CSV table of C-alpha atoms in Angstrom, one decimal:
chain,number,residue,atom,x,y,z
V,1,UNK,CA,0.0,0.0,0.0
V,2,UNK,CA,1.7,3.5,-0.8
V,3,UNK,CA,2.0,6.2,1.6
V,4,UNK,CA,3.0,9.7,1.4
V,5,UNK,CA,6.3,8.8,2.4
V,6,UNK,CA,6.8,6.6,-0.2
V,7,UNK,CA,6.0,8.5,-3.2
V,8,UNK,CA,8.0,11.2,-1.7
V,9,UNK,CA,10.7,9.2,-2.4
V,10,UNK,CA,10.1,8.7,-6.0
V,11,UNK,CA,9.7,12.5,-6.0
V,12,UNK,CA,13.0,13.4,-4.4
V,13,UNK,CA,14.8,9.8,-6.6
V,14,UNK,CA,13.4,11.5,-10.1
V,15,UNK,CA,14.4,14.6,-9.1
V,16,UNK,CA,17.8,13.3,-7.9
V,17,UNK,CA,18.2,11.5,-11.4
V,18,UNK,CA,17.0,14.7,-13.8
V,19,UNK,CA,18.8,17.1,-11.0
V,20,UNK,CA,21.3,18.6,-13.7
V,21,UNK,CA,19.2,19.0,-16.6
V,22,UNK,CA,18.2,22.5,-17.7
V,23,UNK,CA,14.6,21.1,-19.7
V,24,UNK,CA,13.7,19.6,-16.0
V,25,UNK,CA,10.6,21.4,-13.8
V,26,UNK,CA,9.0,20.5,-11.1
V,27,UNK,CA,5.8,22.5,-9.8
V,28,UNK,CA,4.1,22.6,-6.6
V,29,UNK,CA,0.4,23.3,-6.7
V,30,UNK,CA,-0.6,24.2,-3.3
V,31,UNK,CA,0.7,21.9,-0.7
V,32,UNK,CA,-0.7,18.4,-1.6
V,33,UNK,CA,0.5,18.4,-5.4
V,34,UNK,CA,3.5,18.4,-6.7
V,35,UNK,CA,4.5,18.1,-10.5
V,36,UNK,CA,7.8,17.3,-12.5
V,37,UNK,CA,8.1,17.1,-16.4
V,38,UNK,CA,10.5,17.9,-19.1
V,39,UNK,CA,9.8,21.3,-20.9
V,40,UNK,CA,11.1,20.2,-24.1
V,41,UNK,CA,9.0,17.4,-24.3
V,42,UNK,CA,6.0,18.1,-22.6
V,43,UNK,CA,3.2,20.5,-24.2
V,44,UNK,CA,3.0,23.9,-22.0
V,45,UNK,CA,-0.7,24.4,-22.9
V,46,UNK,CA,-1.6,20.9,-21.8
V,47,UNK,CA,0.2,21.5,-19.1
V,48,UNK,CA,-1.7,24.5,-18.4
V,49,UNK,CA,-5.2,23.9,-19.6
V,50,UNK,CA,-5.5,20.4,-17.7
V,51,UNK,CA,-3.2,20.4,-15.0
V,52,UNK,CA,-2.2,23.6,-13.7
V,53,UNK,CA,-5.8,25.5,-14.1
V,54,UNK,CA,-8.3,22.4,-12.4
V,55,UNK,CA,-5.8,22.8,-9.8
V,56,UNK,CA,-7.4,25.6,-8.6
V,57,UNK,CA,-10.8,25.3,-9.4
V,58,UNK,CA,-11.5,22.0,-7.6
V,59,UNK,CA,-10.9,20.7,-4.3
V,60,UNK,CA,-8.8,18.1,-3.8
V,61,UNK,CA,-10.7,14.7,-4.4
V,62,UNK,CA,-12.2,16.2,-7.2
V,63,UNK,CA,-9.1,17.3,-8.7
V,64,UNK,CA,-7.3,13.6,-7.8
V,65,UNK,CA,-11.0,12.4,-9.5
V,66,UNK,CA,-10.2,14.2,-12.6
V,67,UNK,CA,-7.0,13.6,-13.0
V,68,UNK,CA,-7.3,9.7,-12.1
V,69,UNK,CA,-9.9,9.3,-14.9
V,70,UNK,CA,-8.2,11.5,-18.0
V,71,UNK,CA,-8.0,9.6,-21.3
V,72,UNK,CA,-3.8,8.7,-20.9
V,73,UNK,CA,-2.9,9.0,-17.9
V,74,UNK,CA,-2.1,6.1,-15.8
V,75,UNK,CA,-1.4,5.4,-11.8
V,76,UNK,CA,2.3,4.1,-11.3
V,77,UNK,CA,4.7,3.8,-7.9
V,78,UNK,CA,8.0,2.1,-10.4
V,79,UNK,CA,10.3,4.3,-10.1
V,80,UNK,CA,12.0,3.1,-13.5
V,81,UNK,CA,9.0,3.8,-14.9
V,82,UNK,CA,7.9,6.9,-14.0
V,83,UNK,CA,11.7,8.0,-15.3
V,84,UNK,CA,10.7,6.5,-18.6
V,85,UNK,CA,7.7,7.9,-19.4
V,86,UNK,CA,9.1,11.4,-18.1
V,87,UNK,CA,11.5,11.0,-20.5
V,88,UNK,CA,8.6,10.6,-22.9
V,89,UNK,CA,7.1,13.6,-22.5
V,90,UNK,CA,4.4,12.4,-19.5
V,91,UNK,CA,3.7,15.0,-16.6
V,92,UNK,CA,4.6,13.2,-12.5
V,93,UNK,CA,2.1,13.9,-11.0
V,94,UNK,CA,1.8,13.3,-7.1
V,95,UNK,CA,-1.2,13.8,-5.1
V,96,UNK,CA,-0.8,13.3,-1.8
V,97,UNK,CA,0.3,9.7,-1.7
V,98,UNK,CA,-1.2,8.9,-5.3
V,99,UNK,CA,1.5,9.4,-7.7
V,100,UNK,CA,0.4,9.6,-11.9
V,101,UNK,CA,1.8,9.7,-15.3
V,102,UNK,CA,0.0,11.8,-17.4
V,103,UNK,CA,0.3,11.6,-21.1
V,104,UNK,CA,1.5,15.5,-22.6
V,105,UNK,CA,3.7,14.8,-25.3
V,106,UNK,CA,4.5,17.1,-27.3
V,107,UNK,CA,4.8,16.4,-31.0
V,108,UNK,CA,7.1,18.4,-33.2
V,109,UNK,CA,6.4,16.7,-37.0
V,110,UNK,CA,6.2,17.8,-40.6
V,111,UNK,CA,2.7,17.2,-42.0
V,112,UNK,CA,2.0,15.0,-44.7
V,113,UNK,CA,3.5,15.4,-47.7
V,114,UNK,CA,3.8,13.9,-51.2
V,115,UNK,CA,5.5,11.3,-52.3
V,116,UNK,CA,9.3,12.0,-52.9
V,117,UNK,CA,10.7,8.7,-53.4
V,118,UNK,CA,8.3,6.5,-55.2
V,119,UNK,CA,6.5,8.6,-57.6
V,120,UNK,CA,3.3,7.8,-59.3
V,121,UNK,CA,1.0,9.1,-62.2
V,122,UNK,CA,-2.2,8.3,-61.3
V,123,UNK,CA,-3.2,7.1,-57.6
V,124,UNK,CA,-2.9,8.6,-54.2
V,125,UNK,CA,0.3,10.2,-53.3
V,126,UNK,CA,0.4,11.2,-49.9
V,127,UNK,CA,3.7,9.7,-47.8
V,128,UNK,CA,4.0,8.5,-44.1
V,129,UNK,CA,4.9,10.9,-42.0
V,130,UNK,CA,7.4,10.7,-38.8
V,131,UNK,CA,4.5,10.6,-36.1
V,132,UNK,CA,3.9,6.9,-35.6
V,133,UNK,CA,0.3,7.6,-34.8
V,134,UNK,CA,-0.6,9.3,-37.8
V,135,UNK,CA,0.6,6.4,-39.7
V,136,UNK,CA,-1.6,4.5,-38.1
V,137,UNK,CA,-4.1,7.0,-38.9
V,138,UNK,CA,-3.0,6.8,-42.8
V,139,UNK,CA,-3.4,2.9,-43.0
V,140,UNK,CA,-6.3,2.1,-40.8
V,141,UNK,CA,-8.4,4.6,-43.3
V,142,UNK,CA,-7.5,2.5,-45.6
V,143,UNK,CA,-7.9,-0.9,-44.3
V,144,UNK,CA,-10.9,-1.0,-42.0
V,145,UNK,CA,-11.1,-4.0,-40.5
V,146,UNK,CA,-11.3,-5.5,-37.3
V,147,UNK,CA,-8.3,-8.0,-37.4
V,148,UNK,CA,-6.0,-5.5,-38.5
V,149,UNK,CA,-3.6,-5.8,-35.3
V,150,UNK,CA,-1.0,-3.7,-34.1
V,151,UNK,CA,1.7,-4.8,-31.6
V,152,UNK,CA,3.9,-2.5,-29.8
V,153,UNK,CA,7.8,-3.0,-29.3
V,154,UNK,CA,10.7,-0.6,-27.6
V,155,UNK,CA,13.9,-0.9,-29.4
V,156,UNK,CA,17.1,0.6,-28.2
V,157,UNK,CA,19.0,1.4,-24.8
V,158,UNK,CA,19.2,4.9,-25.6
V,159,UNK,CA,17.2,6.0,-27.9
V,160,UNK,CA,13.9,4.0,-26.7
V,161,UNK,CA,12.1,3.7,-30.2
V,162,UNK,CA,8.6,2.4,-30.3
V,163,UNK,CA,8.2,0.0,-33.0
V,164,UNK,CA,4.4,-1.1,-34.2
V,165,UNK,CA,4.2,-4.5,-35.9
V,166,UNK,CA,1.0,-4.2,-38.2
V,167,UNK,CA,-0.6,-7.5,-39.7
V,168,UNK,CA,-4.1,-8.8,-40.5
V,169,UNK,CA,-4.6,-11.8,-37.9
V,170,UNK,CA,-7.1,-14.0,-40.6
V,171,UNK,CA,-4.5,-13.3,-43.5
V,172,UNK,CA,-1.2,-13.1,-42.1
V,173,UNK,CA,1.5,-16.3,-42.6
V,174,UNK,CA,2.4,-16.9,-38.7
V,175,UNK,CA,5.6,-18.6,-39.4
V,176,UNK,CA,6.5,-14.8,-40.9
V,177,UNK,CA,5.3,-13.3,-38.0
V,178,UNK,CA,6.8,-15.6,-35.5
V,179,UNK,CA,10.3,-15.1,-36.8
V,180,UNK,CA,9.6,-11.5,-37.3
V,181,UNK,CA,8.9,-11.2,-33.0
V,182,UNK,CA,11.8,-13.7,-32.8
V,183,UNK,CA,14.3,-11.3,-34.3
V,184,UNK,CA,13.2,-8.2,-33.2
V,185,UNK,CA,13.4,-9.4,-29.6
V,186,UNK,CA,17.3,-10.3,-30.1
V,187,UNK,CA,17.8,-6.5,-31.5
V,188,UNK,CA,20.1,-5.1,-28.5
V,189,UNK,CA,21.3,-1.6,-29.9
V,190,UNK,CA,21.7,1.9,-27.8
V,191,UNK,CA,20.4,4.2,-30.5
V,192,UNK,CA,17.7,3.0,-33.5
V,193,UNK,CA,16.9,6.0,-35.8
V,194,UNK,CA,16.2,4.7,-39.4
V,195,UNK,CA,13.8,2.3,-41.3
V,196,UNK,CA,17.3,1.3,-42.6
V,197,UNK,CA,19.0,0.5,-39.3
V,198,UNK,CA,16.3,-2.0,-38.3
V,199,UNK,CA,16.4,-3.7,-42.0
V,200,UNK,CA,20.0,-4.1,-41.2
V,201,UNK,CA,19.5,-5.5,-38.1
V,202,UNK,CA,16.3,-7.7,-39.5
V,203,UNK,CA,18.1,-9.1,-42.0
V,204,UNK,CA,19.7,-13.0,-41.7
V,205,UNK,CA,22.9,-12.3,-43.4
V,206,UNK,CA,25.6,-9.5,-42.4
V,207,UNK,CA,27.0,-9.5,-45.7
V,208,UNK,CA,24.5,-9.2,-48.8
V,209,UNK,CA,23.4,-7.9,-52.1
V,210,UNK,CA,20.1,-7.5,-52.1
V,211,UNK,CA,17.2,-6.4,-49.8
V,212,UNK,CA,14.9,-8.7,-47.9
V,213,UNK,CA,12.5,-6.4,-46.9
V,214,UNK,CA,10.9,-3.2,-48.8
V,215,UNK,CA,11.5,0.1,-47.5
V,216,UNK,CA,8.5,2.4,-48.4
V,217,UNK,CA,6.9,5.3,-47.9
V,218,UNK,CA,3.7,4.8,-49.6
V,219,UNK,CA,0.5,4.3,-47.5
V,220,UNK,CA,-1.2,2.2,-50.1
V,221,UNK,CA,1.8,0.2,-50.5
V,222,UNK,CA,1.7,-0.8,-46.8
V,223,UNK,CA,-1.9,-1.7,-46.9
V,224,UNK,CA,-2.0,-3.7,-50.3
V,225,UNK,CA,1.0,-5.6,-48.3
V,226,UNK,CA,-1.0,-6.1,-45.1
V,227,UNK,CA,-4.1,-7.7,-47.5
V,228,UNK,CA,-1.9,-10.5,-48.8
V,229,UNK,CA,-0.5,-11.5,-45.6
V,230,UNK,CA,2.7,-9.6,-45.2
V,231,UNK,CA,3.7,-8.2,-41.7
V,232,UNK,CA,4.7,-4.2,-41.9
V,233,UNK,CA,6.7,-2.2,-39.1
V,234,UNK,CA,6.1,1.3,-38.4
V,235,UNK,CA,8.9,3.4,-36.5
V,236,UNK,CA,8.6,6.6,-34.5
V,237,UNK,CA,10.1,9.4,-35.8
V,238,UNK,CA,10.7,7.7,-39.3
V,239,UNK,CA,8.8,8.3,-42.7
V,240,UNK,CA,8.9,4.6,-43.8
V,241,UNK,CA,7.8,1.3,-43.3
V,242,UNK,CA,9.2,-1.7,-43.5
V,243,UNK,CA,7.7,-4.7,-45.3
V,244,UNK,CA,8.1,-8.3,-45.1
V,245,UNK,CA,8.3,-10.9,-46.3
V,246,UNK,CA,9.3,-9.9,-50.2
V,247,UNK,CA,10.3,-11.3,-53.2
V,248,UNK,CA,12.5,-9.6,-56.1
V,249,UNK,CA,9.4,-9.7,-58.5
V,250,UNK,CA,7.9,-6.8,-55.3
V,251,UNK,CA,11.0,-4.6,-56.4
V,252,UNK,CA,10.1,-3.9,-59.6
V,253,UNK,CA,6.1,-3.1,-59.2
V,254,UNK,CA,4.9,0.4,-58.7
V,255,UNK,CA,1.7,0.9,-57.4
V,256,UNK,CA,0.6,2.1,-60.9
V,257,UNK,CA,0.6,-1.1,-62.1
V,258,UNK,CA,-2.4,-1.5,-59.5
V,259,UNK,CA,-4.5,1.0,-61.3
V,260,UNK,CA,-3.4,0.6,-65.0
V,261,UNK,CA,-5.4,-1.8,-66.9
V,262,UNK,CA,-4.0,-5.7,-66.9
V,263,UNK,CA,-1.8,-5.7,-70.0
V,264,UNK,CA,-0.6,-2.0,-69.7
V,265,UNK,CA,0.9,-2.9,-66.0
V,266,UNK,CA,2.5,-6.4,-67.3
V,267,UNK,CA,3.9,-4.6,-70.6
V,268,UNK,CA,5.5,-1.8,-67.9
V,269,UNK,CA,6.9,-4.1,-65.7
V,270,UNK,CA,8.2,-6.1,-68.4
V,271,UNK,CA,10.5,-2.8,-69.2
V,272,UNK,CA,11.3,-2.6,-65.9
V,273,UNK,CA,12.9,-5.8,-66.0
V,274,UNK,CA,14.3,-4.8,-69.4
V,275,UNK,CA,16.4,-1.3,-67.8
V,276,UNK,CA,17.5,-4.2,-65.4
V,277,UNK,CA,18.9,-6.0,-67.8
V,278,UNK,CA,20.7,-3.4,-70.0
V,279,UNK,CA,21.9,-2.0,-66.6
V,280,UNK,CA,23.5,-4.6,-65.4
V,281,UNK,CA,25.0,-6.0,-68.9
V,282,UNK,CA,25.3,-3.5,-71.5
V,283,UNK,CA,28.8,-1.7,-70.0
V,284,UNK,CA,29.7,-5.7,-69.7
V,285,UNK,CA,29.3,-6.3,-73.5
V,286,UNK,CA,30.7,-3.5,-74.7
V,287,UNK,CA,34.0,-4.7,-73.0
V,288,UNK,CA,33.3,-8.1,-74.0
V,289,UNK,CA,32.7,-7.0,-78.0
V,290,UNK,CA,35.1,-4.5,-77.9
V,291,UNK,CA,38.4,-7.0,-76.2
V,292,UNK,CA,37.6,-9.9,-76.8
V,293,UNK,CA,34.6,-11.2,-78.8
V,294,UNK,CA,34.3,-8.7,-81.7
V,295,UNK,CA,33.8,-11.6,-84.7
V,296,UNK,CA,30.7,-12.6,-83.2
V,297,UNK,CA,28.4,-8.8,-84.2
V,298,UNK,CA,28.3,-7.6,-88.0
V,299,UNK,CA,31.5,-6.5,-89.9
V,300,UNK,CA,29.8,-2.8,-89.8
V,301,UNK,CA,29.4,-2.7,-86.5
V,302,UNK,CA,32.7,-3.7,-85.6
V,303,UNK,CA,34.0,-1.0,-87.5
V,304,UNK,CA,31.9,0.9,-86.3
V,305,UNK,CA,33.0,0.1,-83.1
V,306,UNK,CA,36.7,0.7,-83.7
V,307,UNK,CA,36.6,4.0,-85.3
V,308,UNK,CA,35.1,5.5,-82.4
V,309,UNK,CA,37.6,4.4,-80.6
V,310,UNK,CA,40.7,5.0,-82.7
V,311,UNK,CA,42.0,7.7,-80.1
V,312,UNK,CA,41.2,5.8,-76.9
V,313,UNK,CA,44.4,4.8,-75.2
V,314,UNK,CA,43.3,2.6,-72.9
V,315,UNK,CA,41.7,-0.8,-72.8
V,316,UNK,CA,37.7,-0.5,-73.1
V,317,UNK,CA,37.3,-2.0,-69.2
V,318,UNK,CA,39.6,1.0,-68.0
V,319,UNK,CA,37.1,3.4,-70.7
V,320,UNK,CA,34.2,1.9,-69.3
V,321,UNK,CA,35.0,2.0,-65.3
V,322,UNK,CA,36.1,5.6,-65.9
V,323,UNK,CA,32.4,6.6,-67.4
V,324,UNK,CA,30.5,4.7,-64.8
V,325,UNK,CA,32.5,6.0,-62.0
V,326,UNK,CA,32.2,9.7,-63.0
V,327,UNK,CA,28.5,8.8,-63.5
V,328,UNK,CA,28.1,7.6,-59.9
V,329,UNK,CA,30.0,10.9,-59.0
V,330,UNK,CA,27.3,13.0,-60.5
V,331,UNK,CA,24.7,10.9,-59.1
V,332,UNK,CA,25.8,11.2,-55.6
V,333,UNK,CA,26.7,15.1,-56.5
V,334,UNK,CA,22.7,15.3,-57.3
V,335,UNK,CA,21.8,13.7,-54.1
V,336,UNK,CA,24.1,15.8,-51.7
V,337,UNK,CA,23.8,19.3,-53.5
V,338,UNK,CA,21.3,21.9,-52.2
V,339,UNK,CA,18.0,21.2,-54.8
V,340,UNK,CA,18.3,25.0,-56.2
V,341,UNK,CA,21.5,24.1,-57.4
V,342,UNK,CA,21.7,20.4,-57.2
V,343,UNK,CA,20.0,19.5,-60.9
V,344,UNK,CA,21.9,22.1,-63.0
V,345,UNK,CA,25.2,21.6,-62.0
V,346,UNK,CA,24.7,17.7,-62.6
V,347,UNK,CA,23.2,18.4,-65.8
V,348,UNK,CA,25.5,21.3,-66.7
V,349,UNK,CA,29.1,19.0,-65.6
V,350,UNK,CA,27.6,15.6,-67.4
V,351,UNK,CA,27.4,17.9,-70.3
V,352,UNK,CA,30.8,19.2,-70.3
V,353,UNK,CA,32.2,16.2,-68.8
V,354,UNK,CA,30.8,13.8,-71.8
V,355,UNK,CA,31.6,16.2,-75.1
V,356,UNK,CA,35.2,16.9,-73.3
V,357,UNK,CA,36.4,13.4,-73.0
V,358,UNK,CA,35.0,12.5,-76.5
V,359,UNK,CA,36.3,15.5,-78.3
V,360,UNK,CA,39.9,15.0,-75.8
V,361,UNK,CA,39.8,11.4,-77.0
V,362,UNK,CA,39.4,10.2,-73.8
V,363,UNK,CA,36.2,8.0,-74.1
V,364,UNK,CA,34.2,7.2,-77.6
V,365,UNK,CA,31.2,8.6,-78.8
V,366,UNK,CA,29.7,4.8,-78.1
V,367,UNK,CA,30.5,4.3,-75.0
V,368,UNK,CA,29.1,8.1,-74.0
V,369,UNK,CA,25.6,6.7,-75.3
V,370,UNK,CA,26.3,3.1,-73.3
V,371,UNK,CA,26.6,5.5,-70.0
V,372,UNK,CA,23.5,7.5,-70.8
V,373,UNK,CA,21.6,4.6,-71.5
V,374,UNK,CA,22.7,2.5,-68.3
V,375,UNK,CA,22.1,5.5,-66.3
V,376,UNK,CA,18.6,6.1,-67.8
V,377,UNK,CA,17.6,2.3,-67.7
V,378,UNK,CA,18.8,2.0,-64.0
V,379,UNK,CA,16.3,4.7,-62.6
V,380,UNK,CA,13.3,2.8,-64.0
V,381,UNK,CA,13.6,0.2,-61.0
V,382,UNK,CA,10.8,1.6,-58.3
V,383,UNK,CA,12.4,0.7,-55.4
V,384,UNK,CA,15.4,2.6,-54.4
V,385,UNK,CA,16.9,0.0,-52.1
V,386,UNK,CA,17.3,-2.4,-55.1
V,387,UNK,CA,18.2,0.5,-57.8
V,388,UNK,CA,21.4,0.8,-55.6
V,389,UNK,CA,21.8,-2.7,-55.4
V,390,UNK,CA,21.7,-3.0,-59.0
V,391,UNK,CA,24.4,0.4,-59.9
V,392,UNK,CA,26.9,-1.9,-57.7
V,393,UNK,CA,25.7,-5.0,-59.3
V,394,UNK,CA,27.0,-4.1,-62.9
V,395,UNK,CA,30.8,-3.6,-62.1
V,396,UNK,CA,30.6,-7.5,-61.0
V,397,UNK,CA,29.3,-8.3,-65.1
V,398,UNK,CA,32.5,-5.7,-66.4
V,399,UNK,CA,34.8,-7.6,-64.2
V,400,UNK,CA,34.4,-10.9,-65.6
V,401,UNK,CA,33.5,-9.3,-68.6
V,402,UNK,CA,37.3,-7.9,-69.0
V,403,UNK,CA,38.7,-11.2,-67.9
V,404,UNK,CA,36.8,-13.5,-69.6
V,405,UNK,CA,34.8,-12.0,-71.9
V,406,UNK,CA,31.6,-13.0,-73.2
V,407,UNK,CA,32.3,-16.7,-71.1
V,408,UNK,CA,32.3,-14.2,-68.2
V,409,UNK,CA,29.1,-12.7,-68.9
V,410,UNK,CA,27.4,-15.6,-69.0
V,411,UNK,CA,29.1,-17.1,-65.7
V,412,UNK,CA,28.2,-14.1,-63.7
V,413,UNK,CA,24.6,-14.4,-65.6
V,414,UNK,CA,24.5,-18.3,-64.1
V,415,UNK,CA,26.2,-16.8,-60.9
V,416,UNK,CA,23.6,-14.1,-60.3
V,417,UNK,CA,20.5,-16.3,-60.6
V,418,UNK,CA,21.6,-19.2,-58.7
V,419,UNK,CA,22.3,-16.9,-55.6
V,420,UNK,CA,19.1,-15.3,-56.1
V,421,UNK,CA,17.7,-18.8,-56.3
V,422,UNK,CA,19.5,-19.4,-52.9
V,423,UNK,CA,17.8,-16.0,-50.8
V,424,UNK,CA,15.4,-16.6,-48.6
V,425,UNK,CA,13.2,-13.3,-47.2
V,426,UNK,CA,11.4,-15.0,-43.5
V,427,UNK,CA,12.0,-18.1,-44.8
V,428,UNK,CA,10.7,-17.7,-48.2
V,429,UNK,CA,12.0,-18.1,-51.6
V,430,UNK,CA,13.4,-15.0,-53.1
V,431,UNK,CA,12.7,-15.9,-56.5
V,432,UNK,CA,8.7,-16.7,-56.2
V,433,UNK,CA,7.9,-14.8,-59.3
V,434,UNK,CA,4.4,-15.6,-59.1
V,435,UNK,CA,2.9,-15.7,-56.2
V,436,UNK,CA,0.4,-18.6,-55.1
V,437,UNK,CA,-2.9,-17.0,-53.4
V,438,UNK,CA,-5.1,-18.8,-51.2
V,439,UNK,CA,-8.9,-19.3,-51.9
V,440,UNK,CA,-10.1,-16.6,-49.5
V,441,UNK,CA,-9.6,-12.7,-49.0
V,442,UNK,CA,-6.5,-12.9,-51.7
V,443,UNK,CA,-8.5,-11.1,-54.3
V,444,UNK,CA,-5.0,-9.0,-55.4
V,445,UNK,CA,-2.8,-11.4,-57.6
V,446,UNK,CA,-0.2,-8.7,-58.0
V,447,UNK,CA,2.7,-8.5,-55.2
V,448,UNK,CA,4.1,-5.2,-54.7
């Protein structure tokens, strides 16, 4: 039973904890309550409005009445936990020898915005925000039903991050949702701040190629997921969700190929696959053609071939690894520059950069239209987690390619599909093009 006494000495132990920290208050209202809270974190007019004012307009079982029975706020004597949920933004509240947490975070987010990341033409194109709880908001509009679950999760030491694992409880594979609990129970980290962090940490393998689990930050993409049995993770304070289990066919739909008609979305992803295949061998055969296998395209091509490069010095793999590189360096230009400038010095260098080298005789007219066309192929890939898996990806292909030429291409072709034949996402196969529905509530064929 708690006495005065005792929650005193919670009272003087938090205050003994927060003692040299300049965002720590504590209030007395009268003589029997007392208050403590973090300014930074708690909301001043919440404080005010329901808290500080009542205070003096009731007596004091009223008041103790009130405050006992306010939507989020709970009665708690842990001392651990009463630090915690300080911490979190909750008001300590003792009365007499009641002691409670009141919920008064204060919530400093961006609204919700438009997609940045994963475009669309037609559809909706709102993105998830970084309040957990409007997430929420965002998917349960959209999928309103009653087994739609959500369990919460704290993950990190430090940085205490509340996790939300979202699933549909008549749809959902448990085997997926059993090992997804299992591992993010083992996750022991201090601070957790990114969707990417906890994919890292999700993930089987330490060292891999490609991802396991979608990173998104489309609603819609989230809930189509959810309807065919897939478990999604939401993180506070982070604009994307995390989907899994996937397969590499879910990498390469966009969610217009929901809305276009059936053989408009096939023939799109169809090209898709097609930029990944030019991406990944195209630099690859132009070494290959070019070094070693040049008897196997027509006589005019060939020449065609070795004009351009009449006043190259250097072996095509050297020509080729010097292109792609400077193309990565403009990429990663256009992602670090400020966006006023960003585009037009990318566009303005790649334009200097290509006509200089071909008119210095450093690279061939060819092999400027190879780059473009790998560069233009490899942004057609939806997913941003595997388009970077794929601009690494390639330099594999010109490897072999310069060693071994076309024999190389086709080893690292073999190579490729039999580890992708080997990954496993939650203990499913990787390569499941096409997905097998079940009878009921699977009306969706399409992954994605």
């Amino acid at each position: 039973m708690p006495t005065k006494r005792t929650e005193q000495r919670v009272e003087e132990w938090l205050s003994e904890q927060l003692s040299d920290t300049m965002d720590f208050e504590e209030r007395s209202l009268g003589k029997s309550i007392k208050i403590a809270f973090m300014k930074s974190l708690s909301d001043s007019d919440t404080v005010k409005r329901f808290i500080v004012v009542p205070s003096y307009e009731m007596d004091l079982p009223a008041y103790e009445s009130y405050i006992a029975t306010f939507p989020g706020c709970e009665k708690s004597q842990d001392k651990q936990k009463v630090l915690e949920f300080v911490l979190k933004g909750y008001i300590y509240i003792r009365i007499e020898a009641n002691s409670y947490l009141f919920d008064a975070k204060k919530t400093e987010y961006s609204g919700i915005s438009a997609n940045i990341t994963e475009a669309i033409v037609q559809g909706p194109n709102d993105a998830l925000t970084e309040n957990i709880e409007t997430n929420m908001n965002l998917i349960r509009r959209r999928y309103q039903s009653k087994d739609l679950k959500i369990e919460p999760i704290t993950i990190g030491n430090v940085s205490k991050t509340t996790v939300a694992v979202m699933y549909d409880a008549s749809r959902v594979d448990r085997e997926v949702l059993e090992e997804m609990r299992k591992r993010l129970s083992k996750i022991s980290v201090d601070i957790l701040q990114s969707a990417g962090e906890l994919e890292k940490y999700l993930s089987e393998r330490k060292y891999r190629m490609f991802p396991t689990t979608i990173v998104t930050e489309r609603p819609d993409r989230v809930v189509f997921n959810l309807a065919e049995g897939k478990v999604a993770l939401l993180m506070d304070t982070v604009d994307y969700a995390i989907i899994a289990p996937s397969i590499f066919n879910d990498f390469f739909t966009a969610m217009d190929d929901k809305i276009q008609v059936p053989l408009v979305g096939w023939f799109m992803k169809i090209i898709r696959y097609v930029g990944l295949f030019i991406t990944v061998t195209l630099p690859a055969f132009y070494v290959a053609f070019t070094s070693y296998n040049p008897e196997i395209l027509k006589v005019q091509i060939t020449l065609l071939i070795a004009g351009s490069r009449a006043a190259v010095p250097y072996p095509s793999f050297v020509e080729v690894g010097l292109m792609l590189l400077m193309m990565e360096f403009l990429i990663e230009a256009s992602l670090r520059l400020p966006k006023a400038i960003g585009p037009t010095a990318t566009t303005v260098g790649g334009l200097i950069l290509g006509q200089a080298a071909t008119q210095a005789g450093l690279v061939s007219n060819i092999m400027i239209i190879i780059v473009s066309a790998v560069a233009i192929s490899n942004f057609v890939i939806p997913l941003n987690m595997m388009a970077f898996t794929v601009r690494v990806l390639k330099y594999f292909f010109i490897f072999f390619a310069a060693i071994f030429g076309l024999i190389g291409i086709v080893v690292s072709m073999i190579g490729l599909i039999m580890y992708l034949s080997e990954i496993r996402s939650f203990g499913k196969p990787y390569m499941k093009i096409f997905a097998i529905e079940g009878k009921q509530g699977k009306g969706d064929q399409q992954n994605g």
